Amino acid sequence: MPEITEEQLKNMTPEQIAEMQKQNCIFCHIVSGKVASKKVYEDDKVTVILDINPANPGHSVIIPKEHYAIMPQIPEDILGHIFMVAKGISHACLKAFKAQGTNIFIANGVVAGQRAQHFMVHVIPRKENDGIKIFQIPHKDVSEDQLAKLSSILKAKVNQMMGIKEEVLDLDNIKKPEIKKEEEPTEAPEEGKEEPQEENKEEDVKTLLGGKEEPEEEKVPETEKEEEIDIDKIAELFK
Amino acid sequence: MKNDCVYCQMIADKEKEKIYEDEKVVVVLDDKPAGPGHLLVMPKQHYPIMEQVPDFIMSHAFTIANKMSIALFESLNAQGTNIVVNNGLAGGQESAHFMINVIARREGDGMNFQWVPRQLSEEEMSTIELQMKEQTKTIGEFQSEKAKPIEMETKVRRIPAGSEDRENYLVKRFIKIP
Ligand SMILES: [Zn+2]
Ligand SMILES: [Zn+2]
């Protein structure tokens, strides 16, 4: 990789920058076959390989063939395809290893654990008592007030996003966390915009919500029995 | 709708605040969240595990999960997001309604989704590769949504040559007329 000056970088087209990123991306090299890997599935849009640092045997990663650093860059048809494949890979894990469950895991951003500059989706086969605890999502008690506040902020944002679809995929906005919107013709959502107060939120995590149902309690009635298939057994474990 | 499923009830409950809703999915805030900004993306229909979710619902639900992730970045100053599915009891699933967690992440938030890598020999990895390849052969014919879907109990999808697995039983249940 030849040195590139800032001046040169400025003069590069987005296509050239993308090309440069690809040349430096090990996952692009895996897709092209320049770097060896254990491929378990491939089609025109994705390559699926075994993770070399697996959480469990069979841990696979789905890699889009195109280079996308972050999830919001991925066109919807590719994104949709990735997760249909993810379901298939999960099913394959259940069958290949007699797994009793799986995890789908995605890290967006370094803070969330993203290591590579190439978007990927992890599919991890799970067995009872396999010792993996990290995917157990923690639950905290938060006040109704805080939930209501989060709800109004998020809802305003989502309404705005879904209303003006083009704005959503503006990558410059996604990369910087600050909400610095130039005057937007939208009225309502921007008006009541509150500054998120992270400190308060973290400290606010005390009040117990009374009377809320515990999801753990719930039961599933017998699903229609067809043939005895691992999927049905797994689905019925909730009883 | 499963009457005894709290999430089905929540979805049907007009009073329940939804962050987003369309004809296929609903997004709500987890009321016992991992941290500030924890969203649940759920199909409106009741599917216990991922393998039972039709392909076109999978793709749609994750497209919405991506949008929710963007919303967390933009409106709650998240520095990262995790998207996690706990599929099956062994996968840590807590309720029998399939859902996608979208979780805002911030420096020092105390969450950790980093696994300890297992040491597997080259030979073990090669065996695993072959086992997986055997089972991924049938991936590829995805169920797509049709404009006016009609449920068919008996119609069977064309199965790729060489796969006599019973796995396609699901298709029998959910396939829509082309
Ligand atoms: Zn790449
Ligand atoms: Zn349900």
Short mmCIF file of C-alpha atoms and ligand atoms in Angstrom, two decimals:
data_model
loop_
_atom_site.label_atom_id
_atom_site.label_comp_id
_atom_site.label_asym_id
_atom_site.label_seq_id
_atom_site.Cartn_x
_atom_site.Cartn_y
_atom_site.Cartn_z
CA MET A 1 0.00 0.00 0.00
CA PRO A 2 1.76 3.16 -1.15
CA GLU A 3 1.75 6.18 1.11
CA ILE A 4 -1.01 8.58 0.36
CA THR A 5 -0.82 12.21 1.27
CA GLU A 6 -3.75 14.11 2.59
CA GLU A 7 -3.64 16.21 -0.54
CA GLN A 8 -4.02 13.13 -2.74
CA LEU A 9 -6.81 11.85 -0.55
CA LYS A 10 -8.71 15.09 -1.00
CA ASN A 11 -8.50 14.78 -4.74
CA MET A 12 -9.71 11.20 -4.83
CA THR A 13 -13.19 10.38 -6.01
CA PRO A 14 -15.44 8.37 -3.69
CA GLU A 15 -14.92 5.44 -6.05
CA GLN A 16 -11.17 5.69 -5.68
CA ILE A 17 -11.42 5.85 -1.91
CA ALA A 18 -13.69 2.82 -1.90
CA GLU A 19 -11.19 0.98 -4.08
CA MET A 20 -8.42 1.86 -1.67
CA GLN A 21 -10.42 0.57 1.27
CA LYS A 22 -11.04 -2.69 -0.52
CA GLN A 23 -7.37 -3.17 -1.23
CA ASN A 24 -6.67 -2.85 2.48
CA CYS A 25 -9.52 -5.05 3.66
CA ILE A 26 -8.75 -8.62 4.63
CA PHE A 27 -12.41 -9.59 4.26
CA CYS A 28 -12.49 -8.30 0.70
CA HIS A 29 -9.46 -10.51 0.09
CA ILE A 30 -11.28 -13.45 1.66
CA VAL A 31 -14.26 -12.81 -0.63
CA SER A 32 -12.01 -12.69 -3.69
CA GLY A 33 -10.10 -15.76 -2.55
CA LYS A 34 -6.77 -13.99 -2.19
CA VAL A 35 -6.80 -14.86 1.50
CA ALA A 36 -7.65 -18.44 2.45
CA SER A 37 -10.70 -19.15 4.58
CA LYS A 38 -13.16 -21.90 5.35
CA LYS A 39 -16.14 -21.00 3.21
CA VAL A 40 -19.35 -22.73 4.16
CA TYR A 41 -21.74 -20.91 1.83
CA GLU A 42 -21.54 -18.50 -1.06
CA ASP A 43 -23.87 -16.80 -3.50
CA ASP A 44 -23.74 -13.70 -5.68
CA LYS A 45 -24.14 -11.32 -2.74
CA VAL A 46 -22.51 -12.92 0.30
CA THR A 47 -19.74 -15.21 1.42
CA VAL A 48 -20.08 -17.14 4.67
CA ILE A 49 -16.94 -18.35 6.42
CA LEU A 50 -16.05 -19.96 9.72
CA ASP A 51 -14.87 -17.42 12.28
CA ILE A 52 -11.24 -18.16 13.13
CA ASN A 53 -11.91 -17.03 16.71
CA PRO A 54 -15.15 -18.87 17.32
CA ALA A 55 -17.36 -18.57 20.38
CA ASN A 56 -18.45 -22.14 19.65
CA PRO A 57 -17.66 -24.71 16.97
CA GLY A 58 -19.54 -23.72 13.81
CA HIS A 59 -19.50 -19.98 14.53
CA SER A 60 -19.94 -18.45 11.09
CA VAL A 61 -19.77 -14.95 9.72
CA ILE A 62 -21.80 -13.65 6.81
CA ILE A 63 -19.82 -11.17 4.75
CA PRO A 64 -21.35 -9.07 2.00
CA LYS A 65 -19.22 -9.41 -1.13
CA GLU A 66 -19.22 -5.66 -1.58
CA HIS A 67 -17.18 -3.65 0.88
CA TYR A 68 -19.42 -1.82 3.37
CA ALA A 69 -17.77 -0.47 6.49
CA ILE A 70 -21.00 0.09 8.35
CA MET A 71 -24.50 -1.27 8.24
CA PRO A 72 -26.28 1.95 7.14
CA GLN A 73 -24.26 1.91 3.91
CA ILE A 74 -25.76 -1.37 2.77
CA PRO A 75 -28.51 -1.17 0.15
CA GLU A 76 -31.81 -2.60 1.36
CA ASP A 77 -31.94 -5.51 -1.06
CA ILE A 78 -28.47 -6.68 0.04
CA LEU A 79 -29.32 -6.16 3.71
CA GLY A 80 -32.52 -8.15 3.36
CA HIS A 81 -30.65 -10.91 1.56
CA ILE A 82 -27.99 -11.13 4.28
CA PHE A 83 -30.61 -11.92 6.91
CA MET A 84 -32.45 -14.48 4.83
CA VAL A 85 -29.06 -16.18 4.53
CA ALA A 86 -28.54 -15.71 8.29
CA LYS A 87 -31.71 -17.67 8.94
CA GLY A 88 -30.47 -20.43 6.64
CA ILE A 89 -27.07 -20.51 8.34
CA SER A 90 -28.75 -20.66 11.73
CA HIS A 91 -30.83 -23.58 10.57
CA ALA A 92 -27.70 -25.26 9.18
CA CYS A 93 -26.03 -24.86 12.59
CA LEU A 94 -28.96 -26.53 14.31
CA LYS A 95 -28.70 -29.47 11.96
CA ALA A 96 -24.95 -29.79 11.60
CA PHE A 97 -24.08 -29.65 15.28
CA LYS A 98 -27.37 -30.64 16.90
CA ALA A 99 -27.33 -27.16 18.33
CA GLN A 100 -30.34 -26.18 20.41
CA GLY A 101 -30.22 -22.52 19.62
CA THR A 102 -28.22 -19.80 17.92
CA ASN A 103 -27.24 -16.20 18.36
CA ILE A 104 -27.19 -13.55 15.68
CA PHE A 105 -24.73 -10.85 16.62
CA ILE A 106 -23.80 -7.58 14.96
CA ALA A 107 -21.45 -4.91 16.27
CA ASN A 108 -21.80 -1.42 14.80
CA GLY A 109 -18.94 0.80 15.87
CA VAL A 110 -15.76 0.15 17.84
CA VAL A 111 -17.52 0.76 21.17
CA ALA A 112 -19.93 -2.05 20.30
CA GLY A 113 -17.08 -4.42 19.48
CA GLN A 114 -16.72 -3.93 15.73
CA ARG A 115 -13.19 -4.99 14.83
CA ALA A 116 -13.10 -4.98 11.04
CA GLN A 117 -13.89 -2.23 8.59
CA HIS A 118 -16.08 -4.66 6.67
CA PHE A 119 -19.62 -5.21 7.89
CA MET A 120 -20.44 -8.77 8.95
CA VAL A 121 -23.08 -10.78 10.75
CA HIS A 122 -22.15 -13.48 13.26
CA VAL A 123 -24.18 -16.67 13.56
CA ILE A 124 -23.24 -18.71 16.62
CA PRO A 125 -24.53 -22.20 17.38
CA ARG A 126 -25.54 -22.66 21.00
CA LYS A 127 -26.02 -25.59 23.27
CA GLU A 128 -27.37 -25.81 26.74
CA ASN A 129 -24.62 -25.33 29.30
CA ASP A 130 -22.06 -24.33 26.70
CA GLY A 131 -20.78 -21.77 29.16
CA ILE A 132 -21.44 -18.74 26.97
CA LYS A 133 -23.00 -16.03 29.07
CA ILE A 134 -22.21 -12.88 27.16
CA PHE A 135 -25.25 -12.92 24.90
CA GLN A 136 -27.53 -12.89 27.90
CA ILE A 137 -28.79 -9.35 27.61
CA PRO A 138 -28.80 -7.52 30.94
CA HIS A 139 -32.05 -6.06 32.24
CA LYS A 140 -32.15 -2.91 34.26
CA ASP A 141 -35.04 -1.31 36.04
CA VAL A 142 -35.80 2.15 34.76
CA SER A 143 -38.41 4.66 35.71
CA GLU A 144 -41.57 5.18 33.69
CA ASP A 145 -40.45 8.76 33.32
CA GLN A 146 -37.24 7.78 31.67
CA LEU A 147 -38.95 5.31 29.37
CA ALA A 148 -41.45 7.95 28.35
CA LYS A 149 -38.64 10.38 27.65
CA LEU A 150 -36.67 7.89 25.57
CA SER A 151 -39.83 6.95 23.79
CA SER A 152 -40.69 10.49 22.76
CA ILE A 153 -37.16 11.20 21.54
CA LEU A 154 -36.95 7.99 19.55
CA LYS A 155 -40.40 8.20 18.16
CA ALA A 156 -39.84 11.72 16.90
CA LYS A 157 -36.63 10.58 15.23
CA VAL A 158 -38.15 7.49 13.68
CA ASN A 159 -41.15 9.42 12.38
CA GLN A 160 -38.84 11.90 10.82
CA MET A 161 -36.70 9.15 9.30
CA MET A 162 -39.57 7.22 7.86
CA GLY A 163 -41.17 10.36 6.52
CA ILE A 164 -38.08 11.59 4.69
CA LYS A 165 -36.42 8.43 3.66
CA GLU A 166 -33.55 10.00 1.72
CA GLU A 167 -32.32 11.89 4.75
CA VAL A 168 -31.94 8.73 6.71
CA LEU A 169 -29.24 7.23 4.61
CA ASP A 170 -27.10 10.34 4.60
CA LEU A 171 -23.86 8.80 5.79
CA ASP A 172 -22.36 12.04 7.01
CA ASN A 173 -25.15 12.37 9.50
CA ILE A 174 -24.80 8.82 10.69
CA LYS A 175 -21.10 9.05 11.34
CA LYS A 176 -21.26 12.02 13.64
CA PRO A 177 -23.31 11.31 16.71
CA GLU A 178 -24.22 14.95 17.31
CA ILE A 179 -27.63 15.91 16.15
CA LYS A 180 -26.67 18.83 13.99
CA LYS A 181 -29.41 19.12 11.47
CA GLU A 182 -29.37 22.07 9.21
CA GLU A 183 -32.78 23.61 9.02
CA GLU A 184 -35.08 20.87 7.98
CA PRO A 185 -38.53 21.50 6.65
CA THR A 186 -39.92 19.10 9.22
CA GLU A 187 -41.82 20.77 11.99
CA ALA A 188 -42.92 18.73 14.92
CA PRO A 189 -40.09 16.29 15.64
CA GLU A 190 -37.30 18.87 15.69
CA GLU A 191 -39.17 21.29 17.85
CA GLY A 192 -39.41 19.42 21.10
CA LYS A 193 -35.99 17.90 20.68
CA GLU A 194 -34.42 17.29 24.04
CA GLU A 195 -30.76 17.02 24.68
CA PRO A 196 -30.14 13.46 25.73
CA GLN A 197 -28.84 13.53 29.27
CA GLU A 198 -26.79 10.46 29.56
CA GLU A 199 -25.59 11.05 33.09
CA ASN A 200 -29.08 11.35 34.41
CA LYS A 201 -30.18 8.35 32.49
CA GLU A 202 -27.54 6.16 34.01
CA GLU A 203 -28.30 7.34 37.51
CA ASP A 204 -31.98 7.11 36.95
CA VAL A 205 -31.79 3.38 36.68
CA LYS A 206 -33.31 2.65 40.05
CA THR A 207 -37.04 2.73 40.15
CA LEU A 208 -38.71 -0.58 39.72
CA LEU A 209 -41.55 -0.77 37.34
CA GLY A 210 -44.45 -2.20 39.23
CA GLY A 211 -46.86 -4.68 37.74
CA LYS A 212 -45.04 -5.37 34.52
CA GLU A 213 -45.30 -8.83 33.13
CA GLU A 214 -42.23 -10.94 33.18
CA PRO A 215 -41.56 -12.32 29.74
CA GLU A 216 -40.05 -15.41 31.36
CA GLU A 217 -43.41 -16.43 32.71
CA GLU A 218 -45.03 -16.90 29.41
CA LYS A 219 -45.99 -20.18 27.89
CA VAL A 220 -46.50 -21.36 24.38
CA PRO A 221 -49.26 -23.73 23.63
CA GLU A 222 -48.47 -26.84 21.64
CA THR A 223 -47.77 -25.88 18.10
CA GLU A 224 -49.24 -28.12 15.50
CA LYS A 225 -47.19 -31.24 15.48
CA GLU A 226 -46.12 -32.31 12.06
CA GLU A 227 -43.09 -34.47 11.87
CA GLU A 228 -40.78 -34.43 14.78
CA ILE A 229 -38.22 -31.93 13.69
CA ASP A 230 -35.55 -30.29 15.72
CA ILE A 231 -37.01 -26.86 15.03
CA ASP A 232 -40.31 -27.74 16.59
CA LYS A 233 -38.58 -29.20 19.59
CA ILE A 234 -36.53 -26.07 20.01
CA ALA A 235 -39.56 -23.87 19.60
CA GLU A 236 -41.49 -25.88 22.13
CA LEU A 237 -38.87 -25.60 24.84
CA PHE A 238 -40.56 -22.45 26.05
CA LYS A 239 -43.43 -24.39 27.53
CA MET B 1 -51.97 -13.93 17.72
CA LYS B 2 -51.24 -16.20 20.64
CA ASN B 3 -53.48 -15.16 23.49
CA ASP B 4 -51.04 -16.20 26.15
CA CYS B 5 -48.07 -14.36 24.62
CA VAL B 6 -47.32 -11.05 26.34
CA TYR B 7 -45.73 -9.72 23.18
CA CYS B 8 -48.72 -10.62 21.03
CA GLN B 9 -50.85 -8.84 23.60
CA MET B 10 -48.53 -5.86 23.54
CA ILE B 11 -48.67 -5.73 19.75
CA ALA B 12 -52.46 -5.80 19.81
CA ASP B 13 -52.70 -3.25 22.63
CA LYS B 14 -53.60 0.12 21.14
CA GLU B 15 -52.55 1.88 24.34
CA LYS B 16 -49.04 0.47 24.24
CA GLU B 17 -46.58 3.01 22.93
CA LYS B 18 -44.92 1.80 19.74
CA ILE B 19 -41.77 3.38 18.43
CA TYR B 20 -42.55 2.11 14.96
CA GLU B 21 -45.19 -0.04 13.36
CA ASP B 22 -46.06 -1.30 9.90
CA GLU B 23 -48.03 -4.22 8.56
CA LYS B 24 -45.29 -6.74 9.35
CA VAL B 25 -43.37 -5.54 12.38
CA VAL B 26 -43.63 -3.53 15.57
CA VAL B 27 -40.85 -1.80 17.49
CA VAL B 28 -41.13 -1.09 21.20
CA LEU B 29 -38.75 0.01 23.92
CA ASP B 30 -37.67 -2.83 26.19
CA ASP B 31 -39.04 -1.78 29.56
CA LYS B 32 -36.25 -3.62 31.31
CA PRO B 33 -33.50 -2.40 29.02
CA ALA B 34 -29.82 -3.22 28.87
CA GLY B 35 -29.27 0.54 28.89
CA PRO B 36 -30.81 3.77 27.65
CA GLY B 37 -31.97 2.98 24.12
CA HIS B 38 -32.86 -0.70 23.89
CA LEU B 39 -35.40 -1.50 21.18
CA LEU B 40 -37.20 -4.72 20.33
CA VAL B 41 -38.11 -5.35 16.71
CA MET B 42 -40.80 -8.04 16.49
CA PRO B 43 -42.82 -9.59 13.69
CA LYS B 44 -46.49 -8.95 14.33
CA GLN B 45 -47.22 -12.57 13.80
CA HIS B 46 -46.21 -15.02 16.50
CA TYR B 47 -43.18 -17.10 15.56
CA PRO B 48 -41.32 -18.70 18.45
CA ILE B 49 -37.93 -19.11 16.76
CA MET B 50 -36.10 -17.62 13.80
CA GLU B 51 -36.28 -20.74 11.66
CA GLN B 52 -40.06 -20.31 11.63
CA VAL B 53 -40.01 -16.69 10.47
CA PRO B 54 -40.69 -16.40 6.72
CA ASP B 55 -37.71 -15.13 4.74
CA PHE B 56 -39.41 -11.93 3.61
CA ILE B 57 -40.27 -11.09 7.22
CA MET B 58 -36.64 -11.74 8.20
CA SER B 59 -35.35 -9.33 5.59
CA HIS B 60 -37.92 -6.70 6.48
CA ALA B 61 -37.43 -7.00 10.24
CA PHE B 62 -33.67 -6.54 9.94
CA THR B 63 -34.06 -3.65 7.54
CA ILE B 64 -36.16 -2.00 10.25
CA ALA B 65 -33.59 -3.02 12.89
CA ASN B 66 -30.98 -1.17 10.85
CA LYS B 67 -33.16 1.94 10.80
CA MET B 68 -33.66 1.68 14.55
CA SER B 69 -29.90 1.44 14.96
CA ILE B 70 -29.51 4.62 12.93
CA ALA B 71 -32.16 6.29 15.08
CA LEU B 72 -30.20 5.39 18.22
CA PHE B 73 -27.07 6.95 16.75
CA GLU B 74 -28.83 10.08 15.70
CA SER B 75 -31.26 10.77 18.49
CA LEU B 76 -29.62 9.30 21.59
CA ASN B 77 -25.99 9.94 20.76
CA ALA B 78 -25.15 6.26 20.73
CA GLN B 79 -21.49 5.65 19.86
CA GLY B 80 -22.25 2.16 18.66
CA THR B 81 -25.08 -0.33 18.49
CA ASN B 82 -25.40 -4.05 18.91
CA ILE B 83 -28.02 -6.11 17.16
CA VAL B 84 -28.59 -9.38 18.95
CA VAL B 85 -30.96 -12.27 18.47
CA ASN B 86 -31.29 -14.90 21.16
CA ASN B 87 -32.72 -17.80 19.21
CA GLY B 88 -33.98 -20.78 21.17
CA LEU B 89 -33.76 -21.39 24.88
CA ALA B 90 -30.13 -22.46 24.57
CA GLY B 91 -29.47 -19.22 22.71
CA GLY B 92 -30.74 -17.25 25.69
CA GLN B 93 -34.21 -16.52 24.33
CA GLU B 94 -36.49 -15.40 27.14
CA SER B 95 -39.89 -15.34 25.55
CA ALA B 96 -41.46 -17.43 22.83
CA HIS B 97 -41.98 -14.52 20.45
CA PHE B 98 -39.07 -14.07 18.04
CA MET B 99 -37.48 -10.63 18.37
CA ILE B 100 -34.42 -8.61 17.47
CA ASN B 101 -32.67 -6.54 20.14
CA VAL B 102 -31.18 -3.24 19.00
CA ILE B 103 -29.06 -1.80 21.77
CA ALA B 104 -27.38 1.60 21.98
CA ARG B 105 -23.77 1.44 23.13
CA ARG B 106 -21.60 4.07 24.77
CA GLU B 107 -18.08 4.14 26.10
CA GLY B 108 -17.96 2.64 29.58
CA ASP B 109 -21.59 1.45 29.61
CA GLY B 110 -20.55 -1.79 31.27
CA MET B 111 -21.95 -4.05 28.57
CA ASN B 112 -19.83 -6.75 27.06
CA PHE B 113 -20.73 -8.99 24.17
CA GLN B 114 -17.19 -10.19 23.56
CA TRP B 115 -16.78 -13.95 23.63
CA VAL B 116 -13.72 -15.92 24.62
CA PRO B 117 -12.47 -17.60 21.45
CA ARG B 118 -12.31 -21.38 21.52
CA GLN B 119 -9.13 -23.03 20.45
CA LEU B 120 -9.92 -25.47 17.67
CA SER B 121 -7.37 -27.46 15.73
CA GLU B 122 -7.06 -27.17 11.97
CA GLU B 123 -8.49 -30.66 11.74
CA GLU B 124 -11.51 -29.77 13.86
CA MET B 125 -12.12 -26.66 11.78
CA SER B 126 -11.98 -28.71 8.57
CA THR B 127 -14.50 -31.18 9.94
CA ILE B 128 -16.80 -28.34 10.97
CA GLU B 129 -16.44 -26.79 7.54
CA LEU B 130 -17.57 -30.01 5.88
CA GLN B 131 -20.47 -30.47 8.29
CA MET B 132 -21.67 -26.95 7.65
CA LYS B 133 -21.25 -27.15 3.89
CA GLU B 134 -23.41 -30.24 3.87
CA GLN B 135 -26.21 -28.33 5.57
CA THR B 136 -25.97 -25.06 3.66
CA LYS B 137 -26.60 -26.72 0.28
CA THR B 138 -30.30 -26.09 0.56
CA ILE B 139 -30.01 -22.38 1.29
CA GLY B 140 -30.94 -20.22 -1.62
CA GLU B 141 -34.57 -20.37 -2.62
CA PHE B 142 -36.00 -17.69 -0.46
CA GLN B 143 -39.65 -17.17 0.22
CA SER B 144 -40.79 -13.88 -1.18
CA GLU B 145 -43.94 -12.06 -0.41
CA LYS B 146 -46.68 -11.92 -2.95
CA ALA B 147 -49.20 -9.15 -3.32
CA LYS B 148 -52.24 -11.15 -2.30
CA PRO B 149 -50.95 -14.09 -0.37
CA ILE B 150 -53.13 -17.16 -0.16
CA GLU B 151 -52.23 -19.77 2.41
CA MET B 152 -51.66 -23.18 0.92
CA GLU B 153 -51.28 -26.16 3.13
CA THR B 154 -50.16 -28.66 0.60
CA LYS B 155 -48.12 -26.95 -2.04
CA VAL B 156 -44.45 -27.80 -1.82
CA ARG B 157 -41.60 -25.69 -3.03
CA ARG B 158 -39.20 -27.06 -5.60
CA ILE B 159 -36.35 -28.50 -3.63
CA PRO B 160 -32.81 -28.18 -4.95
CA ALA B 161 -31.50 -31.45 -6.31
CA GLY B 162 -30.02 -33.79 -3.78
CA SER B 163 -31.82 -32.55 -0.71
CA GLU B 164 -34.46 -34.83 0.62
CA ASP B 165 -34.35 -33.22 4.01
CA ARG B 166 -37.50 -32.75 5.87
CA GLU B 167 -36.41 -29.22 6.67
CA ASN B 168 -38.68 -27.87 4.01
CA TYR B 169 -41.66 -28.82 6.07
CA LEU B 170 -41.87 -25.20 7.13
CA VAL B 171 -42.39 -24.18 3.57
CA LYS B 172 -45.47 -26.32 3.46
CA ARG B 173 -46.88 -24.31 6.24
CA PHE B 174 -45.99 -20.87 5.10
CA ILE B 175 -45.59 -20.94 1.38
CA LYS B 176 -47.65 -18.49 -0.57
CA ILE B 177 -48.94 -19.09 -4.04
CA PRO B 178 -46.62 -17.55 -6.61
ZN ZN C 1 -13.87 -5.19 2.70
ZN ZN C 2 -46.39 -13.71 20.43
#
